[in-house]
GROMACS .gro file of C-alpha atoms in nm:
model
  218
    1UNK     CA    1   1.089  -0.704  -2.875
    2UNK     CA    2   1.027  -0.324  -2.766
    3UNK     CA    3   0.665  -0.373  -2.781
    4UNK     CA    4   0.691  -0.666  -2.540
    5UNK     CA    5   0.891  -0.513  -2.279
    6UNK     CA    6   0.603  -0.198  -2.267
    7UNK     CA    7   0.355  -0.436  -2.239
    8UNK     CA    8   0.529  -0.600  -1.952
    9UNK     CA    9   0.657  -0.332  -1.769
   10UNK     CA   10   0.285  -0.169  -1.774
   11UNK     CA   11   0.101  -0.537  -1.660
   12UNK     CA   12   0.337  -0.540  -1.396
   13UNK     CA   13   0.372  -0.146  -1.255
   14UNK     CA   14  -0.013  -0.160  -1.312
   15UNK     CA   15  -0.028  -0.493  -1.109
   16UNK     CA   16   0.192  -0.415  -0.866
   17UNK     CA   17  -0.043  -0.052  -0.778
   18UNK     CA   18  -0.319  -0.280  -0.747
   19UNK     CA   19  -0.153  -0.491  -0.468
   20UNK     CA   20  -0.133  -0.147  -0.283
   21UNK     CA   21  -0.441  -0.011  -0.335
   22UNK     CA   22  -0.599  -0.414  -0.224
   23UNK     CA   23  -0.394  -0.401   0.123
   24UNK     CA   24  -0.425  -0.013   0.176
   25UNK     CA   25  -0.832  -0.045   0.149
   26UNK     CA   26  -0.776  -0.357   0.409
   27UNK     CA   27  -0.507  -0.169   0.637
   28UNK     CA   28  -0.798   0.078   0.806
   29UNK     CA   29  -0.963  -0.217   0.894
   30UNK     CA   30  -0.764  -0.316   1.163
   31UNK     CA   31  -0.480  -0.601   1.211
   32UNK     CA   32  -0.476  -0.786   0.878
   33UNK     CA   33  -0.625  -1.166   0.933
   34UNK     CA   34  -0.668  -1.444   0.733
   35UNK     CA   35  -0.984  -1.322   0.455
   36UNK     CA   36  -0.701  -1.067   0.396
   37UNK     CA   37  -0.428  -1.314   0.359
   38UNK     CA   38  -0.685  -1.515   0.103
   39UNK     CA   39  -0.771  -1.216  -0.109
   40UNK     CA   40  -0.429  -1.099  -0.158
   41UNK     CA   41  -0.288  -1.474  -0.224
   42UNK     CA   42  -0.581  -1.519  -0.444
   43UNK     CA   43  -0.496  -1.223  -0.664
   44UNK     CA   44  -0.079  -1.367  -0.685
   45UNK     CA   45  -0.217  -1.674  -0.829
   46UNK     CA   46  -0.369  -1.466  -1.082
   47UNK     CA   47  -0.085  -1.264  -1.153
   48UNK     CA   48   0.110  -1.567  -1.182
   49UNK     CA   49  -0.155  -1.737  -1.447
   50UNK     CA   50  -0.118  -1.430  -1.611
   51UNK     CA   51   0.170  -1.418  -1.597
   52UNK     CA   52   0.293  -1.775  -1.768
   53UNK     CA   53   0.020  -1.750  -1.998
   54UNK     CA   54   0.154  -1.463  -2.144
   55UNK     CA   55   0.505  -1.558  -2.141
   56UNK     CA   56   0.468  -1.907  -2.210
   57UNK     CA   57   0.607  -1.827  -2.558
   58UNK     CA   58   0.924  -1.596  -2.482
   59UNK     CA   59   1.066  -1.823  -2.180
   60UNK     CA   60   1.014  -2.155  -2.414
   61UNK     CA   61   1.226  -2.024  -2.663
   62UNK     CA   62   1.436  -1.809  -2.421
   63UNK     CA   63   1.558  -2.178  -2.282
   64UNK     CA   64   1.603  -2.296  -2.581
   65UNK     CA   65   1.879  -2.073  -2.671
   66UNK     CA   66   2.071  -2.059  -2.370
   67UNK     CA   67   2.064  -2.438  -2.296
   68UNK     CA   68   1.995  -2.639  -1.992
   69UNK     CA   69   2.114  -2.523  -1.642
   70UNK     CA   70   2.419  -2.732  -1.517
   71UNK     CA   71   2.438  -2.930  -1.162
   72UNK     CA   72   2.689  -2.657  -1.071
   73UNK     CA   73   2.400  -2.425  -1.147
   74UNK     CA   74   2.175  -2.562  -0.983
   75UNK     CA   75   2.344  -2.607  -0.640
   76UNK     CA   76   2.472  -2.271  -0.701
   77UNK     CA   77   2.080  -2.187  -0.675
   78UNK     CA   78   1.995  -2.418  -0.414
   79UNK     CA   79   2.257  -2.301  -0.177
   80UNK     CA   80   2.183  -1.946  -0.236
   81UNK     CA   81   1.874  -1.940  -0.165
   82UNK     CA   82   1.881  -2.165   0.173
   83UNK     CA   83   2.149  -1.934   0.286
   84UNK     CA   84   1.905  -1.639   0.153
   85UNK     CA   85   1.607  -1.816   0.439
   86UNK     CA   86   1.871  -1.814   0.669
   87UNK     CA   87   2.076  -1.484   0.733
   88UNK     CA   88   1.680  -1.329   0.678
   89UNK     CA   89   1.563  -1.475   0.954
   90UNK     CA   90   1.917  -1.386   1.155
   91UNK     CA   91   1.883  -0.991   1.053
   92UNK     CA   92   1.509  -0.988   1.165
   93UNK     CA   93   1.608  -1.161   1.475
   94UNK     CA   94   1.937  -0.942   1.576
   95UNK     CA   95   1.685  -0.568   1.413
   96UNK     CA   96   1.461  -0.654   1.686
   97UNK     CA   97   1.703  -0.706   1.956
   98UNK     CA   98   1.855  -0.407   1.842
   99UNK     CA   99   1.570  -0.194   1.843
  100UNK     CA  100   1.474  -0.303   2.228
  101UNK     CA  101   1.822  -0.249   2.339
  102UNK     CA  102   1.797   0.100   2.195
  103UNK     CA  103   1.420   0.177   2.242
  104UNK     CA  104   1.320   0.222   1.862
  105UNK     CA  105   1.025   0.117   1.751
  106UNK     CA  106   1.005  -0.186   1.570
  107UNK     CA  107   0.812  -0.047   1.346
  108UNK     CA  108   1.124   0.221   1.281
  109UNK     CA  109   1.330  -0.090   1.190
  110UNK     CA  110   1.112  -0.267   0.963
  111UNK     CA  111   1.089   0.093   0.774
  112UNK     CA  112   1.429   0.112   0.720
  113UNK     CA  113   1.696  -0.125   0.839
  114UNK     CA  114   1.503  -0.452   0.769
  115UNK     CA  115   1.424  -0.290   0.434
  116UNK     CA  116   1.716  -0.161   0.331
  117UNK     CA  117   1.905  -0.506   0.491
  118UNK     CA  118   1.662  -0.757   0.254
  119UNK     CA  119   1.643  -0.489  -0.055
  120UNK     CA  120   1.998  -0.497  -0.091
  121UNK     CA  121   2.003  -0.846  -0.320
  122UNK     CA  122   1.773  -0.697  -0.571
  123UNK     CA  123   1.954  -0.354  -0.589
  124UNK     CA  124   2.285  -0.513  -0.639
  125UNK     CA  125   2.099  -0.717  -0.938
  126UNK     CA  126   1.920  -0.422  -1.066
  127UNK     CA  127   2.243  -0.242  -1.075
  128UNK     CA  128   2.417  -0.480  -1.215
  129UNK     CA  129   2.147  -0.550  -1.538
  130UNK     CA  130   2.108  -0.175  -1.572
  131UNK     CA  131   2.504  -0.156  -1.646
  132UNK     CA  132   2.472  -0.431  -1.868
  133UNK     CA  133   2.210  -0.250  -2.028
  134UNK     CA  134   1.939  -0.536  -1.981
  135UNK     CA  135   1.692  -0.336  -1.836
  136UNK     CA  136   1.394  -0.547  -1.863
  137UNK     CA  137   1.565  -0.762  -1.571
  138UNK     CA  138   1.654  -0.444  -1.337
  139UNK     CA  139   1.303  -0.314  -1.418
  140UNK     CA  140   1.142  -0.699  -1.356
  141UNK     CA  141   1.334  -0.747  -1.032
  142UNK     CA  142   1.177  -0.427  -0.910
  143UNK     CA  143   0.871  -0.423  -0.988
  144UNK     CA  144   0.842  -0.847  -0.923
  145UNK     CA  145   0.954  -0.813  -0.594
  146UNK     CA  146   0.730  -0.563  -0.448
  147UNK     CA  147   0.428  -0.792  -0.645
  148UNK     CA  148   0.588  -1.039  -0.406
  149UNK     CA  149   0.634  -0.865  -0.104
  150UNK     CA  150   0.242  -0.728  -0.058
  151UNK     CA  151   0.093  -1.026  -0.200
  152UNK     CA  152   0.281  -1.356  -0.040
  153UNK     CA  153   0.517  -1.147   0.193
  154UNK     CA  154   0.208  -1.059   0.375
  155UNK     CA  155  -0.086  -1.262   0.235
  156UNK     CA  156   0.098  -1.609   0.433
  157UNK     CA  157   0.182  -1.432   0.745
  158UNK     CA  158  -0.168  -1.331   0.760
  159UNK     CA  159  -0.325  -1.690   0.735
  160UNK     CA  160  -0.150  -1.775   1.026
  161UNK     CA  161  -0.100  -1.471   1.237
  162UNK     CA  162  -0.271  -1.175   1.260
  163UNK     CA  163  -0.076  -0.848   1.159
  164UNK     CA  164  -0.091  -0.551   1.346
  165UNK     CA  165  -0.122  -0.204   1.148
  166UNK     CA  166   0.013   0.083   1.349
  167UNK     CA  167  -0.231   0.422   1.266
  168UNK     CA  168   0.022   0.597   1.139
  169UNK     CA  169   0.086   0.307   0.816
  170UNK     CA  170  -0.290   0.377   0.748
  171UNK     CA  171  -0.278   0.799   0.697
  172UNK     CA  172   0.115   0.820   0.612
  173UNK     CA  173   0.319   0.497   0.446
  174UNK     CA  174   0.070   0.336   0.258
  175UNK     CA  175  -0.057   0.660   0.140
  176UNK     CA  176   0.322   0.771   0.037
  177UNK     CA  177   0.405   0.396  -0.079
  178UNK     CA  178   0.033   0.519  -0.336
  179UNK     CA  179   0.228   0.803  -0.473
  180UNK     CA  180   0.554   0.676  -0.524
  181UNK     CA  181   0.447   0.377  -0.721
  182UNK     CA  182   0.210   0.612  -0.923
  183UNK     CA  183   0.548   0.848  -0.987
  184UNK     CA  184   0.728   0.578  -1.074
  185UNK     CA  185   0.440   0.456  -1.358
  186UNK     CA  186   0.517   0.795  -1.463
  187UNK     CA  187   0.872   0.813  -1.516
  188UNK     CA  188   0.885   0.461  -1.669
  189UNK     CA  189   0.563   0.522  -1.974
  190UNK     CA  190   0.649   0.822  -1.998
  191UNK     CA  191   0.912   0.715  -2.258
  192UNK     CA  192   1.012   0.345  -2.167
  193UNK     CA  193   1.328   0.522  -1.925
  194UNK     CA  194   1.413   0.568  -1.597
  195UNK     CA  195   1.691   0.919  -1.614
  196UNK     CA  196   1.917   1.027  -1.386
  197UNK     CA  197   1.695   1.294  -1.341
  198UNK     CA  198   1.414   1.084  -1.217
  199UNK     CA  199   1.653   0.882  -0.986
  200UNK     CA  200   1.754   1.156  -0.805
  201UNK     CA  201   1.375   1.293  -0.774
  202UNK     CA  202   1.331   0.972  -0.591
  203UNK     CA  203   1.563   0.940  -0.335
  204UNK     CA  204   1.480   1.291  -0.262
  205UNK     CA  205   1.083   1.152  -0.181
  206UNK     CA  206   1.275   0.864  -0.012
  207UNK     CA  207   1.504   1.072   0.172
  208UNK     CA  208   1.218   1.320   0.308
  209UNK     CA  209   0.991   1.019   0.405
  210UNK     CA  210   1.237   0.883   0.641
  211UNK     CA  211   1.329   1.240   0.787
  212UNK     CA  212   0.906   1.299   0.818
  213UNK     CA  213   0.894   0.932   0.963
  214UNK     CA  214   1.180   0.915   1.238
  215UNK     CA  215   1.035   1.277   1.320
  216UNK     CA  216   0.681   1.185   1.349
  217UNK     CA  217   0.764   0.861   1.547
  218UNK     CA  218   0.985   1.049   1.810
   0.00000   0.00000   0.00000
């Protein structure tokens, strides 16, 4: 089981880093358009196929042991997903209006307010999973959401509208994202766990980045 979890962590970590590197390579070319979107979606399809192929036996045995999901569980999941979509839409429009009223650049709102708001669900799942010693679920939530946000969250919208790229994102945001991803992968691969000291290091990096980004944007 530990060997399987190690392989999953390495695979998802490498795919997450690959997604960031590919997106970063397209960013200096200007607005992200349909070509970039098609590439990102293709990569996600490859990742999904590999995921299904490698985990077919595990998920089949897991479903057999866990039993069938009841109708209440299914209805709750559907309603929760629908509520998530609706409130995320409200969050986006509200954040944009706040940015306009307070004369705050939309990029800052997206980097911090929206990023934190849309990641709260992932944070809750990760914390609860870690407290219950379900470390694979905790790491899978974080790595999987990063892969999905880059490949699907940017890939699908760019098929319909061109997404502008701020020059500062090319020289600051993307490089820091790459460095932080490499640091997290190093932390995970050294002893296959994240310790409190390493968590503190990551929090310090985020605080420094936030302060630097806000200072430069002003």
